[in-house]
Coordinates of C-alpha atoms in Angstrom, one line a residue:
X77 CA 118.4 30.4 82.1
X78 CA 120.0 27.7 84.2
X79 CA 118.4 29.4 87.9
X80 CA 114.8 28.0 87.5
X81 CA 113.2 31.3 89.1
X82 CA 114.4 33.1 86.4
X83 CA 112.7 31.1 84.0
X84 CA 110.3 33.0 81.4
X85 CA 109.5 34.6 78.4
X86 CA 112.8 36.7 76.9
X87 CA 112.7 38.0 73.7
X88 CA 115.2 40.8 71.8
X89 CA 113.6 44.3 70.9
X90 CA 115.3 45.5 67.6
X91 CA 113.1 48.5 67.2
X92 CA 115.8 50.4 69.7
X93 CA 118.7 49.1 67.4
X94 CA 119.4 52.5 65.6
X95 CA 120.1 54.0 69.2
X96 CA 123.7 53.6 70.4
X97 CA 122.4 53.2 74.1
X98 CA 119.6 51.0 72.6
X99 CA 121.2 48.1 70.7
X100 CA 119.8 45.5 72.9
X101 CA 117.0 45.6 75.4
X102 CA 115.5 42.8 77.1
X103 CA 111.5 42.6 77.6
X104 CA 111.2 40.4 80.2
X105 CA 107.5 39.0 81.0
X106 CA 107.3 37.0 84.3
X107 CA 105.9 33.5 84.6
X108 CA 104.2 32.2 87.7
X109 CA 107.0 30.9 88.6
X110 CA 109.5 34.0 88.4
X111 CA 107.3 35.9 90.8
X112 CA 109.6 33.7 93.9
X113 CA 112.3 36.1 92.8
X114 CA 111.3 38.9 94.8
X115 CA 111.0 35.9 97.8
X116 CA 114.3 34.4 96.9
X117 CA 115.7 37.8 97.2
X118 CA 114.6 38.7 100.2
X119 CA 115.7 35.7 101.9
X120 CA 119.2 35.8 100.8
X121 CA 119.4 39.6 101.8
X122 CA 118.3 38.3 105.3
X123 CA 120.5 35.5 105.5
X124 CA 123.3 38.1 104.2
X125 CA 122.4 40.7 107.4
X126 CA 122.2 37.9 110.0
X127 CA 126.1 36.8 109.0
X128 CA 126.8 40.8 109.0
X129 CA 125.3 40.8 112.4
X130 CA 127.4 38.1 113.9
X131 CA 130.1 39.4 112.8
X132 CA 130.2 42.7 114.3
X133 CA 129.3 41.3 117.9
X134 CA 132.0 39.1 117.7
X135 CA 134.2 42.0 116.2
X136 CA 132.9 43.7 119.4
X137 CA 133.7 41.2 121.9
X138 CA 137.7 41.0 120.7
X139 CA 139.2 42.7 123.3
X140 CA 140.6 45.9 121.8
X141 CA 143.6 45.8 124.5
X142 CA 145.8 42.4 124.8
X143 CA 146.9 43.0 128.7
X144 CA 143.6 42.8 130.4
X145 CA 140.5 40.1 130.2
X146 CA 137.8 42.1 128.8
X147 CA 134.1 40.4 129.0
X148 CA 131.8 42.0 127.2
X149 CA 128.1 41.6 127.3
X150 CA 126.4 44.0 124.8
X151 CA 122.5 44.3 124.6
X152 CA 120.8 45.6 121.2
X153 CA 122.3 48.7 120.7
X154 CA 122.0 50.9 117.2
X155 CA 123.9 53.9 116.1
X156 CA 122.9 56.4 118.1
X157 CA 122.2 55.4 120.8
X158 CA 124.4 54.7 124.0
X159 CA 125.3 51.1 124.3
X160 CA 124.4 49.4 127.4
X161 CA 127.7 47.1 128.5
X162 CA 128.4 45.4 131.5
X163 CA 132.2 45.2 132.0
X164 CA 134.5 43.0 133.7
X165 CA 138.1 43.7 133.6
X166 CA 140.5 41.5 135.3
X167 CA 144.3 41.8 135.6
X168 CA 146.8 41.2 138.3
X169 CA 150.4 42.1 139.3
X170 CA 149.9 46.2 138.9
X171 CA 153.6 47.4 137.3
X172 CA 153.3 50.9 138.9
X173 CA 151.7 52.1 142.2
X174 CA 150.6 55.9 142.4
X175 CA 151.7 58.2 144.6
X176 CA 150.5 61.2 147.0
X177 CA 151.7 64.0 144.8
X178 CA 149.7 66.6 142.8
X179 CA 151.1 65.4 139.6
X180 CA 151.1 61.3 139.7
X181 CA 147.6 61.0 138.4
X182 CA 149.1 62.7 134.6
X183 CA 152.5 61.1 135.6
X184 CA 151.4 57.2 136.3
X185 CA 151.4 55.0 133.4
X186 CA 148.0 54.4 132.0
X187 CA 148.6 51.0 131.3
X188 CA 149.0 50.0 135.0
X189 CA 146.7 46.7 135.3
X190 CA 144.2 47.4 137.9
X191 CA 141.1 45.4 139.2
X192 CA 137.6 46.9 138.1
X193 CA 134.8 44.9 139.3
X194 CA 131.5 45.0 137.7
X195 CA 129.4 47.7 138.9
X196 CA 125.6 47.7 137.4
X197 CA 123.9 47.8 140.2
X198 CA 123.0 50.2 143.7
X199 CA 123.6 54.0 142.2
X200 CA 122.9 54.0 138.6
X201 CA 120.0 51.1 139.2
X202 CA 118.7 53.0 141.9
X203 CA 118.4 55.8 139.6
X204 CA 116.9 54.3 136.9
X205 CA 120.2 54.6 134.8
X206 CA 122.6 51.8 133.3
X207 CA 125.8 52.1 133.1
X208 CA 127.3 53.4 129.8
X209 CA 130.2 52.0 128.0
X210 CA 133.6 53.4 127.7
X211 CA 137.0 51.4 126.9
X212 CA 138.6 49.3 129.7
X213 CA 141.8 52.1 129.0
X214 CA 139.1 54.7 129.4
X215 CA 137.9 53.2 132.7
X216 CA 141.6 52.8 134.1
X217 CA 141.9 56.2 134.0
X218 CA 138.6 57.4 135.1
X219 CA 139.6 55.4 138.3
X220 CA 143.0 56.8 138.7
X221 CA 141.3 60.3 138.7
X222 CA 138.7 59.3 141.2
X223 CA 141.6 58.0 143.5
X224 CA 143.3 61.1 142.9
X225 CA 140.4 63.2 143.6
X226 CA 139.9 61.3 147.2
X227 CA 143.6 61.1 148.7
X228 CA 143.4 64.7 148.1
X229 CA 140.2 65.9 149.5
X230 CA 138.2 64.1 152.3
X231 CA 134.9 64.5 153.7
X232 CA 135.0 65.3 157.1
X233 CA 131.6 63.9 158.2
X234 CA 132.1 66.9 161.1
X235 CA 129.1 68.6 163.0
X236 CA 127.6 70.8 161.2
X237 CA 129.6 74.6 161.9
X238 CA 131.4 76.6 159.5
X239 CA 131.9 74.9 155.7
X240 CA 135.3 74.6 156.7
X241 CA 134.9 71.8 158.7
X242 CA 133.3 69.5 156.2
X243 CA 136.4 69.3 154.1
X244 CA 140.0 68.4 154.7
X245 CA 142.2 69.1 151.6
X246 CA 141.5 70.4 148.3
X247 CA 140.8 69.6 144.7
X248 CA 143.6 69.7 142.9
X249 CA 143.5 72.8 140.6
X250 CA 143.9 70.4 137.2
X251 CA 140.0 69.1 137.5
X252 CA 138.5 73.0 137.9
X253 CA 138.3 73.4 134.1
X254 CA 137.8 70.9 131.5
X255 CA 140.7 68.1 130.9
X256 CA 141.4 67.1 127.6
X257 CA 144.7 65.0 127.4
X258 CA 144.7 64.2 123.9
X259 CA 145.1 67.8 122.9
X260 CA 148.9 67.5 124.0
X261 CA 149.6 63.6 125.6
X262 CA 152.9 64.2 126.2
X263 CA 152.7 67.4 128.3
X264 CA 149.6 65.4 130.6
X265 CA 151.3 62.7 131.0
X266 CA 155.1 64.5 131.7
X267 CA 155.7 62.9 134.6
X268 CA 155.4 59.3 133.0
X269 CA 158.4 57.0 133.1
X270 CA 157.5 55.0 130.7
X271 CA 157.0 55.5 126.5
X272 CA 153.4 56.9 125.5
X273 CA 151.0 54.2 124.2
X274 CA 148.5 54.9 121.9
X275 CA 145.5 54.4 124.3
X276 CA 147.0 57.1 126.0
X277 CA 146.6 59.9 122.6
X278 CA 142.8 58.4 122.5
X279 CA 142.0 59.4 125.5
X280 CA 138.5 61.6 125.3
X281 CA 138.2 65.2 127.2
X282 CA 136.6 65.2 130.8
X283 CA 134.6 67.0 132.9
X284 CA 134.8 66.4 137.0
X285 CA 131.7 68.3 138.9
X286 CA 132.0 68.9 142.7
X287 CA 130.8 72.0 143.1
X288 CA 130.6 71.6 147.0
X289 CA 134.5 70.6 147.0
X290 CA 135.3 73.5 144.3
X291 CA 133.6 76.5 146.2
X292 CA 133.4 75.7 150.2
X293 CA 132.4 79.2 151.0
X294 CA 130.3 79.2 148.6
X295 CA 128.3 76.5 149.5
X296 CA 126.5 76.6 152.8
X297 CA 126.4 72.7 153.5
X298 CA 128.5 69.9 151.6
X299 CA 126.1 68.7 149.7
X300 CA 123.5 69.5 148.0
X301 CA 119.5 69.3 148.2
X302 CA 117.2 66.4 147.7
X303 CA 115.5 67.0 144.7
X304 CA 112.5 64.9 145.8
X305 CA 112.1 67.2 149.2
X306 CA 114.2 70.5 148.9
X307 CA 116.2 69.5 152.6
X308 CA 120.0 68.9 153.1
X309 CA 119.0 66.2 156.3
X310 CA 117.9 63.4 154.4
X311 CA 121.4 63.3 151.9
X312 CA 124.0 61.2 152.4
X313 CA 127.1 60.9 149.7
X314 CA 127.1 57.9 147.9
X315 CA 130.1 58.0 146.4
X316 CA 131.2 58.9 142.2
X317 CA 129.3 58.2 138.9
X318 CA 129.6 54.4 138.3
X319 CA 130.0 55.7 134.3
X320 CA 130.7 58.9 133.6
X321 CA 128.0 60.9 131.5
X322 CA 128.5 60.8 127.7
X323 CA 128.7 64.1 126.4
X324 CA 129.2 65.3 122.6
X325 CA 131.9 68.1 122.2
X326 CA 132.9 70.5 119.3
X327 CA 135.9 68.0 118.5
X328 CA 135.5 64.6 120.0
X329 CA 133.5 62.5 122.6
X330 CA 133.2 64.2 126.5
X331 CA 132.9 62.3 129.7
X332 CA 131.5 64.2 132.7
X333 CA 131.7 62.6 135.8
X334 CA 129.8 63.6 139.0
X335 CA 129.3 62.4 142.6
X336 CA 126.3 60.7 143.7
X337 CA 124.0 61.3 146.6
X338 CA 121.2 58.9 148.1
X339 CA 118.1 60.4 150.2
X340 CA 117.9 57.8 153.3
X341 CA 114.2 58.3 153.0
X342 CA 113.4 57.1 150.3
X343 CA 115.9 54.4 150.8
X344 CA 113.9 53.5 154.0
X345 CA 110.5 53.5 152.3
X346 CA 112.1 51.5 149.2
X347 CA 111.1 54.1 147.2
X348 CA 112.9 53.7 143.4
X349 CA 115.0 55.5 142.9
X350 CA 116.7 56.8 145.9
X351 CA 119.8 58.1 144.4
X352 CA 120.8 60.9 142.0
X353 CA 123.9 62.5 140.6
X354 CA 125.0 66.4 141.3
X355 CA 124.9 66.9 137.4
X356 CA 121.0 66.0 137.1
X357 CA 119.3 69.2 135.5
X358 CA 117.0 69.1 138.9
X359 CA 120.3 68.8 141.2
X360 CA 121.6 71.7 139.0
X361 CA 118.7 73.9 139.2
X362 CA 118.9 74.2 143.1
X363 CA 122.3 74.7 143.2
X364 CA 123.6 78.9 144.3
X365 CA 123.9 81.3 141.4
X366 CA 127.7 81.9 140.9
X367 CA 127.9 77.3 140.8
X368 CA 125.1 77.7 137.6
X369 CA 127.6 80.2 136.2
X370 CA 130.4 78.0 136.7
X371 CA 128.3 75.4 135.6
X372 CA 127.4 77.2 132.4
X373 CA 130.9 78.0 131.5
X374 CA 131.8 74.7 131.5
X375 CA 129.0 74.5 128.5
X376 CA 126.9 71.2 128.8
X377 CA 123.6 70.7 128.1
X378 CA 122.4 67.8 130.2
X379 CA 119.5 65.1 129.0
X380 CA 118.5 61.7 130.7
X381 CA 121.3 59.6 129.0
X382 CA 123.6 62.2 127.0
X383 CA 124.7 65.5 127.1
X384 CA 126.1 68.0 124.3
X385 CA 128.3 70.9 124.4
X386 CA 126.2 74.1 124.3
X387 CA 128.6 75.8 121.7
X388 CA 127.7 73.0 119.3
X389 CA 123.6 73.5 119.9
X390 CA 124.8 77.6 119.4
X391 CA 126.0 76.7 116.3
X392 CA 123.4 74.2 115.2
X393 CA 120.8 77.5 115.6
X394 CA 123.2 79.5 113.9
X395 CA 123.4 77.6 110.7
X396 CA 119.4 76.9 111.4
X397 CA 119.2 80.7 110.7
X398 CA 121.1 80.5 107.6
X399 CA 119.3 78.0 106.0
X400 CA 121.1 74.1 107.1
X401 CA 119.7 71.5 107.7
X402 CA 120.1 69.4 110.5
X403 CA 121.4 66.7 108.7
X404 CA 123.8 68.8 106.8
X405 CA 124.8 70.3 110.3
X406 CA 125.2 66.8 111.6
X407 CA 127.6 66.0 108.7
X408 CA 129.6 69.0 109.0
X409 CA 130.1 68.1 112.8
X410 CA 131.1 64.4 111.4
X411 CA 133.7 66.6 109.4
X412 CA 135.6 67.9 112.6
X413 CA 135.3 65.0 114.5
X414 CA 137.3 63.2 111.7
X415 CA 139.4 66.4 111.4
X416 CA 140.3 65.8 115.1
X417 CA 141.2 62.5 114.5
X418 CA 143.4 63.1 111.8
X419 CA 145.5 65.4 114.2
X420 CA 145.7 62.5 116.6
X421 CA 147.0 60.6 114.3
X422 CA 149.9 63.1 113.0
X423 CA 150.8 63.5 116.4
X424 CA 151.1 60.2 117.3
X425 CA 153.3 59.5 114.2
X426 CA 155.5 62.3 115.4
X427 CA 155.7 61.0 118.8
X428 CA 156.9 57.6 117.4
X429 CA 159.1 59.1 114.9
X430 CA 161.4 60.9 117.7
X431 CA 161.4 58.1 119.9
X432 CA 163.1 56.1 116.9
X433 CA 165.8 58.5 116.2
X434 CA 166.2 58.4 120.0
X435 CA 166.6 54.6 120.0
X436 CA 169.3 55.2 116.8
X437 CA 171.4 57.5 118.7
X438 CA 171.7 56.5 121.8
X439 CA 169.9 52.8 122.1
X440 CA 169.4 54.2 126.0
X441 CA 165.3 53.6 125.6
X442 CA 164.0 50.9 127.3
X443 CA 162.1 49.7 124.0
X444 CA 163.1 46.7 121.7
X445 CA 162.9 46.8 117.8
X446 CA 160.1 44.8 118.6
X447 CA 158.8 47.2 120.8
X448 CA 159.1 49.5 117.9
X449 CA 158.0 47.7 115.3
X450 CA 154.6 47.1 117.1
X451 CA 154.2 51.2 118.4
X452 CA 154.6 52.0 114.2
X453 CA 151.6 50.3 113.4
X454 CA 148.7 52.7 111.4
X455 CA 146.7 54.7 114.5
X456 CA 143.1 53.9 115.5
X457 CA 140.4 54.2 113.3
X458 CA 137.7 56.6 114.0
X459 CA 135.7 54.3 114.5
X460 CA 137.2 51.9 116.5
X461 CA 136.1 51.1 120.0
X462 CA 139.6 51.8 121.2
X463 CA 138.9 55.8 120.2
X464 CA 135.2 55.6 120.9
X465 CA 133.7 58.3 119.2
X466 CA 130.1 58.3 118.7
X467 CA 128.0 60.8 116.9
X468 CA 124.4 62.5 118.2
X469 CA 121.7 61.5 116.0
X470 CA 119.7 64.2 114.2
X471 CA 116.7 63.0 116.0
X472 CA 118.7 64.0 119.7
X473 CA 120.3 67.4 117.9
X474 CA 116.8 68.7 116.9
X475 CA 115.1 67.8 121.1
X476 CA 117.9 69.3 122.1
X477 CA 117.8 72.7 119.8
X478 CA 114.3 72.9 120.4
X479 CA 114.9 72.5 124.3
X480 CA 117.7 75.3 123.6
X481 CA 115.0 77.8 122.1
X482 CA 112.8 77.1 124.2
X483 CA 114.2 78.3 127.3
X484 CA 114.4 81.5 126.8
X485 CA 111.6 81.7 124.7
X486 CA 109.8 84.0 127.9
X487 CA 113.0 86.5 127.4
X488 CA 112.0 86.7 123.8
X489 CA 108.5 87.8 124.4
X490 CA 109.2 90.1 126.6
X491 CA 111.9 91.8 124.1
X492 CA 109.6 91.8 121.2
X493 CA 107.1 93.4 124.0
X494 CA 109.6 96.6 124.1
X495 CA 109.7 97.3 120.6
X496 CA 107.1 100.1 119.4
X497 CA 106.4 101.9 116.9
X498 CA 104.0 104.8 115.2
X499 CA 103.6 103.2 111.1
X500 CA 102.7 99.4 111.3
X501 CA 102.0 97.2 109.2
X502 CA 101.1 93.8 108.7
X503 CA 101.1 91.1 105.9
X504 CA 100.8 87.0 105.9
X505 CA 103.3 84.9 105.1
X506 CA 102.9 81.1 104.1
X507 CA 106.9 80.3 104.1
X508 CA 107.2 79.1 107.9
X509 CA 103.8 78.0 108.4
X510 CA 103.5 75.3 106.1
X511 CA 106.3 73.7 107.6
X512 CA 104.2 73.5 110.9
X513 CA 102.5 69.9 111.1
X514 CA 100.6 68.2 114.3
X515 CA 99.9 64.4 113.5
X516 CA 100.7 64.6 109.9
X517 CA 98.8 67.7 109.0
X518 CA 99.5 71.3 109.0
X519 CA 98.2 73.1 111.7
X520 CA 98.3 76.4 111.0
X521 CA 97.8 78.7 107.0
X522 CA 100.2 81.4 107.8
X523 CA 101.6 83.7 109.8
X524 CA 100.7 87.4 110.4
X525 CA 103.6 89.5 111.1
X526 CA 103.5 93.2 111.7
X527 CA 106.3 95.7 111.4
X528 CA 106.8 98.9 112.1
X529 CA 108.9 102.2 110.3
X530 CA 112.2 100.6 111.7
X531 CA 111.9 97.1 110.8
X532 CA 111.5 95.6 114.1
X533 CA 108.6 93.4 114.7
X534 CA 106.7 94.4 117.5
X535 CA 103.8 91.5 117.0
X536 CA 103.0 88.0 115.3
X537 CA 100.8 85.2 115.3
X538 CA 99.6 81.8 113.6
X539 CA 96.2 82.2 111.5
X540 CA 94.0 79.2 110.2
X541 CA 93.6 81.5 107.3
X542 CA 94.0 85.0 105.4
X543 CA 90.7 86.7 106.7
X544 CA 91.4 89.5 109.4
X545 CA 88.4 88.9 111.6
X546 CA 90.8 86.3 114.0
X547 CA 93.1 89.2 114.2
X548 CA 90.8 91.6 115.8
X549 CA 91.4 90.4 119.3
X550 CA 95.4 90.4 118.8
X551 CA 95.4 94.1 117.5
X552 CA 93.1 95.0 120.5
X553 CA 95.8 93.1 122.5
X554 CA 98.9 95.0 121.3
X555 CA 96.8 98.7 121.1
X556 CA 96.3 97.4 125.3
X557 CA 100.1 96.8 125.6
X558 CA 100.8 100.3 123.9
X559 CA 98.5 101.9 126.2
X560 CA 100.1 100.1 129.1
X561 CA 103.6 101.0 128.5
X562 CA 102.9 104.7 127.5
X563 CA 104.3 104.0 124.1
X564 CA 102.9 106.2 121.4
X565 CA 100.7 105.1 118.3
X566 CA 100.0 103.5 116.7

């Protein structure tokens, strides 16, 4: 009564009184004035969002790490898509300097301070690609591994003879298959001399692609084909991946990192872009048959900003078939991602548990009870920036199915081509078509399926209706592929 927007007529109802759930109802008629309510409202849910708002970007700009200076400057970014930071991290004095074995990339201490400068520019703006966030820890590593990757293999620049000449060294054998550290931190990073930290169990799985490093007699030149002119003379290496590739796994977040190569004429005719990376779908496509095998094992399915394990799109057309949705799928796939974490998490409380009774018995650790105090704190949460796991949207799993169907849809039609029979038959069905639209309306009235004495369908199509005179070109049609095939019948 007091507020005056919600001033008006109120009066008691006692017809509802006999009603236990009825023994006071309002009728509430609204004056001129009450109608600002709905304004009033609306205003304060506003003014509620905006403070929401500022709060999360200044949540986001804490630095997640206290060591480093972490500068963070985050565009308008929403849930599922990737965010587009530019990053900065500063620190001095590094504690730890890595050395020339096979082994110190897993055995160097990931906290090491190192200098990262930021990096938006040349590759990833020449190919019309930002840079996608990950961690500062996250980047610390990804650099370790590039450096690791180029003490140990080096590009000869040579003239151009047998592929043996264009490399000196080898990959080591660790980055042939996919690394995941977090599935057991302490056996990665073995050779550390220091305690495990925390950033170290959240580090995400990763993918390094070099095919022409991986297979040298395999690969004819060193690098690969321009995919603007199909020649090997106009590429030049350009170095790694600024920002490795987000890609969506079966249990947590994948990065895939990949070299970069520029076409010098493009680059001379400022042409934009001028650059690509070896894990583009187009770089891909031209590479020798055994690399797409290898490629395919690794199981990625690679879009413009994102990628997604295959084995998860496999299973997103499996359940499909039985009747999920895609948001029901999406939520199961939430499921094992928190699943995941909550492994992380009892491993990490193991970890810390033995290195207490270590400290009890023989106080030989170089920790503090400090020290200990502050590693026995709760683990990440799942969705902190300091784990960084982001989930596809369903809008991105159903391009991505659909791009999955799709190319091998010419396979498909050739199979259901195979399949004869003597007895056909045919019958509409209303089930799949309805759920057919183009701009908002259905497109098709059914579908016409025919099937013969074995159950196989040999033939279907999409009618605007149930009459059979649009059919009498497609049964001509399949009689002509019978015919053709020598198949007998129908």
């Amino acid at each position: 009564h007091d507020n005056p927007l919600n001033r008006g007529a109120i009066s008691l109802n006692p017809r509802k009184q006999k009603h236990s759930h009825h023994l006071l109802s309002l009728s509430y008629r609204p004056t001129t004035m009450a109608k600002g309510l709905k304004k009033a409202a609306k205003k304060h849910s506003q003014r509620l969002e905006n403070i929401f708002n500022r709060q999360v970007q200044r949540a986001r700009q804490r630095p997640a790490i206290p060591q480093p200076t972490i500068q963070l400057a985050t565009e308008a970014t929403n849930n599922n898509t990737t965010e587009d930071v530019n990053i900065n991290v500063s620190a001095a004095n590094s504690s730890n300097e890595n050395n020339a074995s096979g082994n110190d990339i897993a055995g160097s201490n990931i906290n090491n301070n190192i200098t990262i400068a930021n990096e938006n520019e040349d590759c990833d703006a020449a190919d019309g690609q930002k840079n996608e966030y990950w961690p500062p820890h996250v980047i610390n590593w990804f650099q370790k591994v590039k450096d690791h990757i180029d003490r140990s293999v080096k590009y000869t620049y040579s003239s151009r003879g047998t592929a043996k000449s264009y490399f000196k060294g080898s990959v080591p054998r660790e980055y042939y298959s996919i690394i995941s550290p977090s599935n057991d931190p302490v056996k990665y990073f073995a050779n550390s001399k220091t305690h495990l930290t925390m950033e170290q169990f959240c580090l995400p799985d990763l993918v390094v692609w070099w095919p022409e490093a991986f297979y040298p007699t395999i690969c004819e030149e060193a690098i690969p084909e321009c995919k603007w002119h199909g020649c090997r003379d106009c590429v030049q290496f350009d170095g790694w991946m600024r920002s490795p590739r987000h890609a969506y796994g079966k249990r947590r977040v994948v990065a895939i990192l990949g070299r970069v190569y520029k076409c010098t004429m493009r680059e001379t005719n400022h042409d934009h872009p001028h650059s690509f990376h070896n894990i583009d779908e187009a770089a891909i496509a031209k590479c020798d048959d055994y690399i797409k095998t290898q490629w395919e094992k690794l199981g990625f399915d690679i879009s413009h900003r994102a990628a997604i394990a295959t084995d998860v799109l496999e299973l997103l057309r499996s359940s499909l078939n039985q009747g999920l949705s895609v948001s029901g799928f999406r939520r199961c796939l939430l499921e094992d991602y928190k699943r995941w974490h909550f492994r992380l998490s009892k491993q990490w409380r193991a970890y810390i548990d033995s290195l207490v009774r270590r400290f009890k018995a023989s106080k030989e650790l170089f920790l503090t009870e400090e020290m200990l105090t502050e590693m026995m704190r709760d683990f990440v949460d799942f969705d902190s920036d300091l784990y960084h796991q982001k989930l596809p949207s369903n809008a991105y799993l159903i391009a991505r199915v659909v791009h999955l169907m799709e190319s091998d849809a010419e396979y498909k039609t050739r199979r259901m081509q195979m399949v004869d029979g003597e007895h056909l038959s045919g019958d509409h069905s209303f089930k799949v078509a309805k759920r057919v639209v183009a701009n908002g309306a259905k497109a098709f009235a059914a579908i016409y399926s025919m099937m013969n004495e074995f159950g196989q369908i040999p033939g279907w199509w999409f009618t605007s209706g149930t009459g059979m005179r649009e059919l009498e070109d497609c049964i001509k049609k399949l009689k002509q592929r019978y015919k053709l095939l020598g198949y007998n019948g129908p």
